Every structure is written in structure tokens, then in C-alpha cells.
Short mmCIF file of C-alpha atoms in Angstrom, two decimals:
data_model
loop_
_atom_site.label_atom_id
_atom_site.label_comp_id
_atom_site.label_asym_id
_atom_site.label_seq_id
_atom_site.Cartn_x
_atom_site.Cartn_y
_atom_site.Cartn_z
CA UNK A 1 -90.13 63.85 -87.11
CA UNK A 2 -93.32 61.50 -87.86
CA UNK A 3 -91.85 58.46 -85.77
CA UNK A 4 -91.68 60.95 -83.01
CA UNK A 5 -94.93 62.28 -83.41
CA UNK A 6 -96.44 58.51 -84.03
CA UNK A 7 -94.75 57.49 -80.34
CA UNK A 8 -96.32 60.57 -78.70
CA UNK A 9 -99.94 59.69 -80.19
CA UNK A 10 -101.56 57.92 -77.20
CA UNK A 11 -102.67 54.57 -79.11
CA UNK A 12 -106.39 53.80 -78.85
CA UNK A 13 -107.77 50.78 -76.78
CA UNK A 14 -108.89 48.00 -77.97
CA UNK A 15 -112.88 47.46 -77.56
CA UNK A 16 -114.08 44.32 -75.11
CA UNK A 17 -114.72 41.07 -76.70
CA UNK A 18 -115.69 37.99 -75.47
CA UNK A 19 -112.22 36.24 -76.18
CA UNK A 20 -111.79 37.46 -72.61
CA UNK A 21 -114.17 35.71 -71.08
CA UNK A 22 -114.36 33.01 -72.81
CA UNK A 23 -110.66 32.25 -72.20
CA UNK A 24 -107.66 34.29 -73.12
CA UNK A 25 -105.12 33.60 -76.17
CA UNK A 26 -101.86 33.85 -76.26
CA UNK A 27 -100.28 37.07 -76.00
CA UNK A 28 -97.87 36.33 -78.19
CA UNK A 29 -100.17 34.60 -80.71
CA UNK A 30 -103.29 37.70 -79.89
CA UNK A 31 -99.96 40.14 -80.90
CA UNK A 32 -98.76 38.68 -84.40
CA UNK A 33 -103.01 38.87 -85.45
CA UNK A 34 -102.88 42.80 -85.07
CA UNK A 35 -99.98 43.46 -86.98
CA UNK A 36 -99.78 39.95 -89.32
CA UNK A 37 -102.66 39.01 -92.08
CA UNK A 38 -103.89 36.03 -91.12
CA UNK A 39 -103.26 33.45 -93.61
CA UNK A 40 -105.59 30.69 -94.84
CA UNK A 41 -106.64 27.70 -92.43
CA UNK A 42 -104.22 24.57 -94.67
CA UNK A 43 -101.33 26.66 -94.90
CA UNK A 44 -101.51 28.22 -91.06
CA UNK A 45 -101.97 24.36 -90.22
CA UNK A 46 -98.63 23.70 -91.87
CA UNK A 47 -96.62 26.52 -90.47
CA UNK A 48 -97.24 25.44 -87.07
CA UNK A 49 -94.51 24.41 -84.70
CA UNK A 50 -94.59 20.78 -83.52
CA UNK A 51 -94.76 21.72 -79.98
CA UNK A 52 -98.06 24.39 -80.34
CA UNK A 53 -99.81 21.21 -81.05
CA UNK A 54 -103.64 21.09 -81.15
CA UNK A 55 -104.10 17.64 -80.42
CA UNK A 56 -103.12 15.54 -77.55
CA UNK A 57 -102.84 11.55 -76.00
CA UNK A 58 -104.08 11.06 -72.57
CA UNK A 59 -105.00 8.04 -70.43
CA UNK A 60 -105.20 6.22 -74.16
CA UNK A 61 -107.56 8.72 -75.35
CA UNK A 62 -107.09 11.27 -78.04
CA UNK A 63 -108.58 14.82 -77.28
CA UNK A 64 -108.35 18.74 -78.48
CA UNK A 65 -105.97 21.44 -76.10
CA UNK A 66 -108.93 24.25 -75.99
CA UNK A 67 -110.78 25.62 -73.39
CA UNK A 68 -114.30 25.15 -72.64
CA UNK A 69 -116.94 27.79 -74.30
CA UNK A 70 -119.27 27.86 -71.77
CA UNK A 71 -121.97 29.34 -73.04
CA UNK A 72 -124.43 28.85 -69.88
CA UNK A 73 -122.53 31.92 -68.31
CA UNK A 74 -123.63 33.94 -71.59
CA UNK A 75 -126.49 37.10 -70.92
CA UNK A 76 -128.06 35.89 -73.89
CA UNK A 77 -128.40 32.44 -72.23
CA UNK A 78 -129.70 33.75 -69.36
CA UNK A 79 -132.13 35.56 -70.46
CA UNK A 80 -133.24 33.00 -72.98
CA UNK A 81 -133.41 30.80 -69.80
CA UNK A 82 -136.04 33.30 -68.06
CA UNK A 83 -137.99 34.32 -70.47
CA UNK A 84 -138.75 29.85 -70.81
CA UNK A 85 -139.43 29.90 -67.67
CA UNK A 86 -141.93 32.52 -67.80
CA UNK A 87 -143.15 30.74 -71.07
CA UNK A 88 -143.50 27.42 -68.71
CA UNK A 89 -145.83 29.54 -66.28
CA UNK A 90 -148.28 31.07 -68.78
CA UNK A 91 -148.82 26.83 -69.93
CA UNK A 92 -149.08 25.40 -66.23
CA UNK A 93 -151.94 28.18 -66.26
CA UNK A 94 -153.61 26.24 -69.25
CA UNK A 95 -155.39 23.42 -69.56
CA UNK A 96 -153.03 20.61 -70.42
CA UNK A 97 -150.27 23.07 -71.25
CA UNK A 98 -147.51 20.70 -69.67
CA UNK A 99 -146.21 18.29 -70.38
CA UNK A 100 -144.60 20.31 -73.59
CA UNK A 101 -144.52 17.67 -76.35
CA UNK A 102 -142.01 19.67 -78.42
CA UNK A 103 -139.43 22.91 -77.80
CA UNK A 104 -141.26 25.73 -79.74
CA UNK A 105 -139.12 27.42 -82.71
CA UNK A 106 -138.69 30.31 -80.85
CA UNK A 107 -136.66 28.42 -78.09
CA UNK A 108 -133.69 26.45 -80.63
CA UNK A 109 -131.81 29.51 -80.19
CA UNK A 110 -131.48 28.81 -76.19
CA UNK A 111 -130.69 24.84 -76.92
CA UNK A 112 -128.21 25.87 -79.55
CA UNK A 113 -126.27 27.67 -77.26
CA UNK A 114 -126.47 24.55 -74.80
CA UNK A 115 -125.28 22.58 -76.78
CA UNK A 116 -122.73 24.05 -78.85
CA UNK A 117 -119.18 22.42 -78.27
CA UNK A 118 -120.50 20.06 -76.17
CA UNK A 119 -118.71 16.66 -76.09
CA UNK A 120 -121.24 14.55 -74.04
CA UNK A 121 -123.32 11.62 -75.35
CA UNK A 122 -127.03 12.22 -76.48
CA UNK A 123 -128.49 10.97 -73.18
CA UNK A 124 -126.36 13.06 -71.04
CA UNK A 125 -126.74 16.48 -73.11
CA UNK A 126 -130.92 15.64 -73.08
CA UNK A 127 -130.19 15.17 -69.19
CA UNK A 128 -128.09 18.89 -68.87
CA UNK A 129 -130.48 20.18 -71.43
CA UNK A 130 -133.54 19.39 -69.43
CA UNK A 131 -131.90 20.52 -66.34
CA UNK A 132 -131.13 24.20 -67.39
CA UNK A 133 -134.69 24.77 -69.16
CA UNK A 134 -137.37 22.82 -66.37
CA UNK A 135 -137.46 25.66 -63.39
CA UNK A 136 -136.73 24.23 -59.99
CA UNK A 137 -140.28 23.85 -58.35
CA UNK A 138 -139.67 24.63 -54.41
CA UNK A 139 -142.69 22.88 -52.25
CA UNK A 140 -143.95 20.07 -55.38
CA UNK A 141 -144.43 16.51 -54.11
CA UNK A 142 -143.07 15.29 -57.86
CA UNK A 143 -139.16 16.80 -58.88
CA UNK A 144 -139.08 14.54 -62.15
CA UNK A 145 -138.69 17.25 -65.52
CA UNK A 146 -140.71 14.83 -67.44
CA UNK A 147 -143.92 16.51 -65.99
CA UNK A 148 -142.30 19.96 -67.51
CA UNK A 149 -141.12 18.60 -70.78
CA UNK A 150 -142.27 14.88 -72.77
CA UNK A 151 -139.52 12.31 -72.52
CA UNK A 152 -138.16 12.99 -76.25
CA UNK A 153 -138.95 16.58 -77.13
CA UNK A 154 -135.25 17.95 -76.63
CA UNK A 155 -134.15 15.23 -78.23
CA UNK A 156 -136.06 16.00 -81.43
CA UNK A 157 -135.29 19.79 -81.21
CA UNK A 158 -131.65 18.27 -81.32
CA UNK A 159 -131.73 16.35 -84.05
CA UNK A 160 -133.22 18.93 -86.34
CA UNK A 161 -130.95 22.20 -85.15
CA UNK A 162 -127.53 20.26 -84.29
CA UNK A 163 -124.92 18.03 -85.44
CA UNK A 164 -122.44 15.97 -83.45
CA UNK A 165 -119.00 16.22 -85.51
CA UNK A 166 -116.26 14.20 -85.30
CA UNK A 167 -112.52 16.42 -85.07
CA UNK A 168 -110.08 13.10 -84.33
CA UNK A 169 -109.15 10.28 -86.99
CA UNK A 170 -112.07 10.37 -89.27
CA UNK A 171 -113.60 6.47 -90.54
CA UNK A 172 -111.83 6.81 -94.07
CA UNK A 173 -108.42 7.20 -92.96
CA UNK A 174 -108.60 4.54 -90.47
CA UNK A 175 -109.99 2.28 -93.61
CA UNK A 176 -106.60 3.68 -95.59
CA UNK A 177 -104.54 1.61 -93.19
CA UNK A 178 -107.09 -1.22 -91.49
CA UNK A 179 -110.34 -2.43 -93.95
CA UNK A 180 -111.76 -4.29 -91.23
CA UNK A 181 -112.26 -1.92 -89.10
CA UNK A 182 -116.33 -0.67 -89.41
CA UNK A 183 -116.42 2.15 -86.69
CA UNK A 184 -114.42 4.96 -85.01
CA UNK A 185 -112.94 3.35 -81.52
CA UNK A 186 -114.06 6.31 -78.96
CA UNK A 187 -110.75 6.60 -78.37
CA UNK A 188 -109.68 8.34 -81.48
CA UNK A 189 -112.68 10.93 -81.94
CA UNK A 190 -113.31 13.72 -80.70
CA UNK A 191 -117.28 14.44 -80.85
CA UNK A 192 -118.33 18.47 -80.87
CA UNK A 193 -121.84 19.42 -80.97
CA UNK A 194 -122.29 22.05 -83.02
CA UNK A 195 -125.52 24.05 -84.74
CA UNK A 196 -126.65 23.85 -88.08
CA UNK A 197 -127.81 27.04 -88.55
CA UNK A 198 -124.77 29.59 -86.92
CA UNK A 199 -127.34 32.43 -87.72
CA UNK A 200 -129.27 31.12 -84.49
CA UNK A 201 -126.10 32.13 -82.50
CA UNK A 202 -125.58 36.28 -80.93
CA UNK A 203 -123.47 38.09 -83.63
CA UNK A 204 -120.59 38.11 -80.51
CA UNK A 205 -120.65 34.49 -80.51
CA UNK A 206 -121.06 33.55 -84.24
CA UNK A 207 -117.23 35.22 -84.20
CA UNK A 208 -116.08 33.09 -81.76
CA UNK A 209 -117.53 29.34 -83.11
CA UNK A 210 -116.29 30.32 -86.83
CA UNK A 211 -112.59 30.81 -84.98
CA UNK A 212 -112.69 27.91 -82.94
CA UNK A 213 -114.25 25.60 -85.69
CA UNK A 214 -111.25 26.84 -87.91
CA UNK A 215 -108.83 25.81 -85.45
CA UNK A 216 -110.93 22.14 -85.03
CA UNK A 217 -110.63 21.60 -88.92
CA UNK A 218 -106.72 22.05 -88.40
CA UNK A 219 -106.83 19.56 -85.16
CA UNK A 220 -108.98 17.42 -87.70
CA UNK A 221 -106.00 16.95 -90.59
CA UNK A 222 -103.29 17.25 -87.89
CA UNK A 223 -105.11 14.04 -86.28
CA UNK A 224 -104.94 12.03 -89.61
CA UNK A 225 -101.71 13.56 -90.73
CA UNK A 226 -100.33 11.99 -86.99
CA UNK A 227 -102.50 9.20 -87.43
CA UNK A 228 -100.83 8.09 -90.92
CA UNK A 229 -97.33 8.72 -89.18
CA UNK A 230 -97.05 5.89 -86.07
CA UNK A 231 -96.31 2.79 -87.54
CA UNK A 232 -98.17 -0.28 -87.71
CA UNK A 233 -97.77 -1.58 -84.05
CA UNK A 234 -98.70 1.71 -82.77
CA UNK A 235 -101.54 1.72 -85.17
CA UNK A 236 -102.65 -1.12 -84.41
CA UNK A 237 -102.52 -0.91 -80.52
CA UNK A 238 -104.63 2.37 -80.98
CA UNK A 239 -107.54 0.15 -82.74
CA UNK A 240 -107.41 -1.83 -80.16
CA UNK A 241 -107.44 -0.01 -77.20
CA UNK A 242 -104.57 -0.90 -75.20
CA UNK A 243 -101.90 1.81 -76.09
CA UNK A 244 -101.79 4.32 -73.06
CA UNK A 245 -99.28 6.79 -73.76
CA UNK A 246 -97.79 8.30 -76.81
CA UNK A 247 -96.76 11.18 -78.19
CA UNK A 248 -99.37 13.28 -79.97
CA UNK A 249 -97.00 15.45 -82.03
CA UNK A 250 -95.83 14.83 -86.02
CA UNK A 251 -92.83 16.39 -87.42
CA UNK A 252 -93.36 19.33 -89.80
CA UNK A 253 -93.57 19.12 -93.15
CA UNK A 254 -90.97 19.88 -95.11
CA UNK A 255 -91.67 23.25 -96.59
CA UNK A 256 -90.55 24.71 -99.72
CA UNK A 257 -87.92 27.50 -100.25
CA UNK A 258 -90.27 30.59 -100.79
CA UNK A 259 -87.83 33.13 -98.95
CA UNK A 260 -86.32 34.68 -102.36
CA UNK A 261 -90.06 34.95 -103.74
CA UNK A 262 -91.39 37.02 -100.46
CA UNK A 263 -91.13 40.34 -100.91
CA UNK A 264 -89.17 42.86 -98.39
CA UNK A 265 -92.39 43.05 -96.60
CA UNK A 266 -93.10 39.42 -95.49
CA UNK A 267 -89.71 39.58 -94.15
CA UNK A 268 -90.13 42.98 -92.24
CA UNK A 269 -93.28 41.62 -90.70
CA UNK A 270 -91.18 38.66 -89.48
CA UNK A 271 -88.31 40.32 -87.89
CA UNK A 272 -90.80 42.69 -86.17
CA UNK A 273 -93.09 39.19 -85.04
CA UNK A 274 -89.65 37.64 -83.61
CA UNK A 275 -88.35 40.75 -82.02
CA UNK A 276 -92.43 41.10 -80.05
CA UNK A 277 -92.09 37.53 -79.24
CA UNK A 278 -88.60 37.69 -77.95
CA UNK A 279 -89.82 40.98 -75.81
CA UNK A 280 -92.01 38.96 -73.94
CA UNK A 281 -90.33 36.29 -73.06
CA UNK A 282 -87.67 37.96 -71.29
CA UNK A 283 -90.62 39.73 -69.27
CA UNK A 284 -92.39 36.45 -68.51
CA UNK A 285 -88.68 35.45 -67.48
CA UNK A 286 -88.39 38.67 -65.11
CA UNK A 287 -91.41 37.38 -63.69
CA UNK A 288 -91.03 34.09 -63.27
CA UNK A 289 -87.93 34.85 -61.58
CA UNK A 290 -89.10 37.60 -58.94
CA UNK A 291 -92.00 35.19 -58.21
CA UNK A 292 -89.35 32.23 -57.43
CA UNK A 293 -86.51 35.48 -55.13
CA UNK A 294 -85.59 34.72 -51.76
CA UNK A 295 -86.56 37.39 -49.73
CA UNK A 296 -83.79 39.00 -48.54
CA UNK A 297 -84.08 39.24 -44.27
CA UNK A 298 -82.82 42.57 -42.82
CA UNK A 299 -80.15 42.25 -40.12
CA UNK A 300 -81.07 40.99 -36.61
CA UNK A 301 -80.76 44.41 -34.01
CA UNK A 302 -77.54 43.30 -31.58
CA UNK A 303 -79.18 42.81 -27.99
CA UNK A 304 -80.25 44.56 -25.67
CA UNK A 305 -77.79 44.62 -22.43
CA UNK A 306 -79.26 42.97 -19.57
CA UNK A 307 -82.66 44.29 -16.96
CA UNK A 308 -80.93 44.57 -13.73
CA UNK A 309 -84.38 45.73 -12.67
CA UNK A 310 -85.91 44.68 -10.03
CA UNK A 311 -89.46 42.19 -10.88
CA UNK A 312 -91.77 45.00 -9.47
CA UNK A 313 -90.26 47.84 -11.71
CA UNK A 314 -90.13 45.96 -14.62
CA UNK A 315 -93.85 44.82 -14.25
CA UNK A 316 -95.10 48.45 -13.00
CA UNK A 317 -93.62 50.83 -15.11
CA UNK A 318 -93.51 55.20 -14.01
CA UNK A 319 -96.62 56.52 -14.81
CA UNK A 320 -98.34 60.11 -15.12
CA UNK A 321 -100.57 60.81 -12.11
CA UNK A 322 -103.77 63.24 -12.77
CA UNK A 323 -104.40 66.26 -10.60
CA UNK A 324 -107.39 65.35 -9.74
CA UNK A 325 -106.29 61.27 -8.99
CA UNK A 326 -105.03 59.74 -5.55
CA UNK A 327 -102.90 56.60 -5.43
CA UNK A 328 -104.14 54.06 -2.93
CA UNK A 329 -102.78 53.73 0.13
CA UNK A 330 -102.96 50.42 1.87
CA UNK A 331 -103.26 50.54 5.71
CA UNK A 332 -102.47 46.86 7.18
CA UNK A 333 -104.64 46.20 9.97
CA UNK A 334 -104.17 45.94 13.42
CA UNK A 335 -103.71 41.64 13.85
CA UNK A 336 -103.16 40.28 16.63
CA UNK A 337 -99.69 39.41 18.14
CA UNK A 338 -99.31 35.71 17.70
CA UNK A 339 -96.70 35.52 21.03
CA UNK A 340 -99.29 37.31 22.85
CA UNK A 341 -102.29 35.03 21.73
CA UNK A 342 -99.85 31.73 23.03
CA UNK A 343 -99.03 33.28 26.09
CA UNK A 344 -102.46 34.60 26.78
CA UNK A 345 -103.65 30.93 26.25
CA UNK A 346 -101.00 29.38 28.54
CA UNK A 347 -102.14 31.72 31.54
CA UNK A 348 -105.65 30.88 31.12
CA UNK A 349 -104.79 27.12 30.81
CA UNK A 350 -102.70 27.12 33.81
CA UNK A 351 -103.34 27.28 37.31
CA UNK A 352 -101.51 29.86 38.53
CA UNK A 353 -103.84 32.34 40.56
CA UNK A 354 -102.06 34.85 38.47
CA UNK A 355 -104.04 38.04 37.43
CA UNK A 356 -105.70 37.62 34.37
CA UNK A 357 -107.11 40.32 31.44
CA UNK A 358 -110.68 40.65 31.51
CA UNK A 359 -111.89 38.56 28.33
CA UNK A 360 -114.80 40.65 27.10
CA UNK A 361 -111.85 43.85 26.22
CA UNK A 362 -110.03 40.98 24.11
CA UNK A 363 -112.56 40.23 22.54
CA UNK A 364 -113.35 43.87 21.42
CA UNK A 365 -109.30 44.33 21.08
CA UNK A 366 -110.06 41.23 18.34
CA UNK A 367 -112.95 42.33 16.55
CA UNK A 368 -111.23 45.89 16.03
CA UNK A 369 -108.40 44.35 14.48
CA UNK A 370 -110.38 43.02 11.34
CA UNK A 371 -110.35 44.79 7.95
CA UNK A 372 -113.65 47.22 7.83
CA UNK A 373 -115.77 45.96 5.55
CA UNK A 374 -118.35 48.16 3.44
CA UNK A 375 -122.14 46.75 2.75
CA UNK A 376 -124.47 48.20 0.23
CA UNK A 377 -127.90 48.46 1.18
CA UNK A 378 -129.03 47.58 -2.38
CA UNK A 379 -128.12 47.36 -6.05
CA UNK A 380 -129.97 48.65 -8.46
CA UNK A 381 -131.36 46.09 -10.91
CA UNK A 382 -129.93 48.54 -13.83
CA UNK A 383 -126.88 49.02 -12.91
CA UNK A 384 -126.10 45.09 -12.46
CA UNK A 385 -127.62 43.80 -15.19
CA UNK A 386 -126.37 46.60 -17.35
CA UNK A 387 -130.12 46.74 -19.59
CA UNK A 388 -132.80 49.28 -19.04
CA UNK A 389 -136.00 47.77 -16.72
CA UNK A 390 -138.87 49.19 -17.73
CA UNK A 391 -141.36 50.05 -15.04
CA UNK A 392 -143.30 46.49 -15.01
CA UNK A 393 -140.37 44.82 -14.86
CA UNK A 394 -139.17 47.00 -11.74
CA UNK A 395 -142.22 45.93 -9.69
CA UNK A 396 -142.50 42.71 -10.52
CA UNK A 397 -138.58 42.23 -8.97
CA UNK A 398 -139.60 44.16 -6.11
CA UNK A 399 -142.94 42.18 -5.56
CA UNK A 400 -141.06 39.39 -5.64
CA UNK A 401 -138.66 41.01 -2.69
CA UNK A 402 -141.49 41.43 -0.77
CA UNK A 403 -142.56 38.89 2.17
CA UNK A 404 -145.03 36.02 1.60
CA UNK A 405 -147.24 35.36 5.05
CA UNK A 406 -150.05 32.52 5.39
CA UNK A 407 -152.76 33.88 7.58
CA UNK A 408 -154.85 30.46 8.80
CA UNK A 409 -156.88 29.59 11.89
CA UNK A 410 -158.27 26.01 12.32
CA UNK A 411 -161.73 26.40 13.44
CA UNK A 412 -162.50 29.15 10.55
CA UNK A 413 -164.26 27.72 7.24
CA UNK A 414 -163.21 30.70 5.25
CA UNK A 415 -160.00 29.65 2.92
CA UNK A 416 -156.48 30.36 4.52
CA UNK A 417 -154.57 33.42 3.28
CA UNK A 418 -151.06 33.72 1.43
CA UNK A 419 -149.57 36.62 -0.11
CA UNK A 420 -148.12 39.47 0.69
CA UNK A 421 -147.93 41.44 3.79
CA UNK A 422 -146.50 44.45 3.88
CA UNK A 423 -147.58 45.62 6.52
CA UNK A 424 -145.05 46.96 9.26
CA UNK A 425 -146.45 45.30 12.92
CA UNK A 426 -144.73 46.54 15.82
CA UNK A 427 -144.45 44.32 18.98
CA UNK A 428 -145.29 41.03 17.30
CA UNK A 429 -142.45 39.21 16.69
CA UNK A 430 -140.88 35.43 17.70
CA UNK A 431 -140.25 35.98 21.26
CA UNK A 432 -144.25 37.75 21.30
CA UNK A 433 -145.98 35.80 18.70
CA UNK A 434 -149.35 35.70 20.60
CA UNK A 435 -149.42 39.99 21.40
CA UNK A 436 -151.82 41.67 19.54
CA UNK A 437 -151.38 45.55 17.59
CA UNK A 438 -154.87 47.21 18.90
CA UNK A 439 -153.68 50.24 16.60
CA UNK A 440 -155.08 48.90 13.53
CA UNK A 441 -156.52 45.63 13.83
CA UNK A 442 -160.05 44.95 15.67
CA UNK A 443 -159.75 41.33 17.36
CA UNK A 444 -163.37 41.51 18.54
CA UNK A 445 -164.48 40.77 14.89
CA UNK A 446 -165.75 37.41 13.94
CA UNK A 447 -164.64 37.66 9.75
CA UNK A 448 -166.07 33.59 9.70
CA UNK A 449 -169.69 34.48 10.47
CA UNK A 450 -169.58 37.38 7.91
CA UNK A 451 -167.95 35.06 4.87
CA UNK A 452 -170.85 33.24 2.92
CA UNK A 453 -169.95 31.31 0.67
CA UNK A 454 -170.49 32.47 -3.58
CA UNK A 455 -173.02 29.95 -5.00
CA UNK A 456 -171.34 30.04 -8.63
CA UNK A 457 -173.08 27.65 -11.24
CA UNK A 458 -169.76 25.77 -12.43
CA UNK A 459 -169.78 24.41 -16.13
CA UNK A 460 -170.56 20.53 -17.21
CA UNK A 461 -167.60 18.31 -17.75
CA UNK A 462 -168.07 15.39 -20.24
#
């Protein structure tokens, strides 16, 4: 009953941690860590299988198989960068406030977060930190970081708060086999920048950094065993930098048989962890098989029998005619018969005295055979353009359609008139251009006499 009640009890969810943010650990390893107590670092390094090596040798260089920490995206770093930019803005308002000669102590945690576990050189690391600390200046002529942070300020802070640690092959291990070597070759060194005082890091990052540092210590021991297990020829090529390919795996050292000394609880835990690994391995294999499984296509339907309908019936399908609609019936226009036209032309061109039909009757018949067309009196601008036209635009469009006239007399001193003329004049046209409209116009008045030139002083132009 106790077992059944424990199975029915829902499991508590683990709180979200930053391990998902900085890189997940393997599922089997995380499950084993929950149920099996963690051993000491040296014993864990010895019990690790050769396939799960922490080091790798690629392109002639020794490296770690860990993921990058990437603290640049941490919320504490984003907030600290914003605070540092505000500090720079305050210093900019003060006389001789910039450039900063020293990084203040209250901003050292930001520098530590930016350099933690970096593998760059000092010059490259200083440039990366200055790029993060210096705000982007828009519209300024000079965009150099030297105007904000003085040269050497970041390097001075790095010398006080961080160290560059080698987790590769140490110089002592190299001098054991080659006494003439004075420094560690770059291909055998694994450099990591680390904070001297871990209390400068946030509490959530402190736990992760501690675990990763212990793993790198195991990797350092593994590098020493790997370098010691090499033959003299391979070791000499490594020190000379000519060896490009080599397996970075070591043989697991023989462990004393402690199965007899271990109690029944250790055996049960080992069996439980092995069962969990087997379960997750099978689950991964099933998902992998489902990923590469070919999709089963449905059987193709049987081909339809050949369509015997006409092209018109296949193109214009039947449809329902509503009550308020009518089908358009096209009426064929009356056309002139070609044979009749040919006979009439032949009779007109012949010299016979045969009676011919009236030409006007033929023209009327020919015009009546044409298809009647409908013409619109005017087109509304709003309906044509599809855009609402205001009153001013509509008046302007009407003004453009209005006819323009030129009134000019060769004997008058008065300037000619060119403009709109919307008044309709009757009796004056192309056939009677000199007719007079005496109903509203008085042709006896000489307007040239009444016109006087206005004496307006103009502006002098120089």
C-alpha cells in the first residue's frame, strides 16, 4: 500500500534553474545526479568512461568539450551595463569627467561577468569588454572608445580581479618528459579567464561556475594522463606543433575490486541507475526511428472514366438562376448579305440599263444593320476613380473641362483676354463668325477709351 500511494502522489516539479539557460546537461547524467550522491572529484574522474572524455584534440589543438557560459545575456549583466552607461552620462556632464582613468570598484562585478571563462588573449579581451562598456554614440564625429575609457583602464582592472588559468597540459608535466621546454605550447594550453573572488558573481551564477570549475579540474588531470600515455614520437610532434590528428582518449585505470566492500545499498543504486539509462536509451532510439521512418502514402484512387461531355458543357457548368435575375439573350445583328453586296456592285459597274435601287435606301439599310451602341453623357469622377473627391477638387475638375477663349483686337491698346467663357452665344458660329449678339452686348461702347494704365511703382531690382 505504501508503494501504491507513493505512485499516486504527483511528483513535485523542480524549480527552474539557470542550467537550462547556460546549456543543458545530459538527461542520464542529470537523473543519476538526482538519485545518486555525487562522489569526490578525483574518484569521478577515474570512474568516467573513456567515451565521455572532457578533452578533445582537433586540428592539432587541445580543447574542452564544454559549452560556452555566455554571461553576456544574463539579466544581471544587462542591468549592470545600463547602470554603467548612466554613470558615463553623469561623468560626461562633469568637467574632465571623461575619459575614465580607472574602472570604479562598484563596477568590478560587471567586468568579472564579462570576462568569466573567456579564452581570448588580453588584447582581444580588452577590446570586447570596452565594446560592452562603452555606449554607442549616434551623431558624434569620433566613435573611438578612448574618448570614454582611457587606454589601460580595463587591463588594470583585469589584473586585479581575474586570472588566466591553464587547464591543459601543465609545464611541470611537459618538463617531466622534455626538460628543454620553457613554456607550454599554445596547442596544448587551454586558457580560461576566471575571477579571483567568486563573491563578485551573483548567487545563481556562483553555483554553476563552481560545478564547471570542478569539471575543468578533472579535465586537467585527464590531460596529464593523456599526455603521459603518449609515445615519444607523438609527444615530440605535439611539442613541435606538427601533429594534427590524434585521439584525445585515455585508457581507464584499473580500479581495485571494491564490490565486496560496498554494501547492498550501493548495488541497488547502481542497478537503478543502469535501468534508468537503458530506459532513456530505448526512448531515444524510438524517437530516432520515428524521425527517419518513411511516410506511408495512401493508395492512389482509381482513374475516372473518360468525360464524354462537350467542351462547352465541361467549361460552363449548370447553375441556379435566382428569381430576380434574367439570362442575357444576345440578339444577332442584321448584317448585309455578302452575295447581295457583290450583285449590287456588279450591277453598278455594268453598262446595262437595268433599274438600280436607290443609293440612300441602301445606305439606310447598311446603317441599320450595325450594332447599336450606348453612350454615357458624363462619367462621375468618384465612380471612375473609386476615391472620394471633395468639393474643391470637383470644382477644379469642372474648371478644366470648361472651354477657354481668346479675345484680342489688333487696334486696341488694352491687353487681350484669355480665360473661361461659359456663356452660350446663339447665332454666332463657324459659318457666321461676324454675327452680333445684341441681346446682352453693346457693340457701340469703346472699352479701349475707358481703360487707363495704372501707375504703380515697381520694386527696384539690383
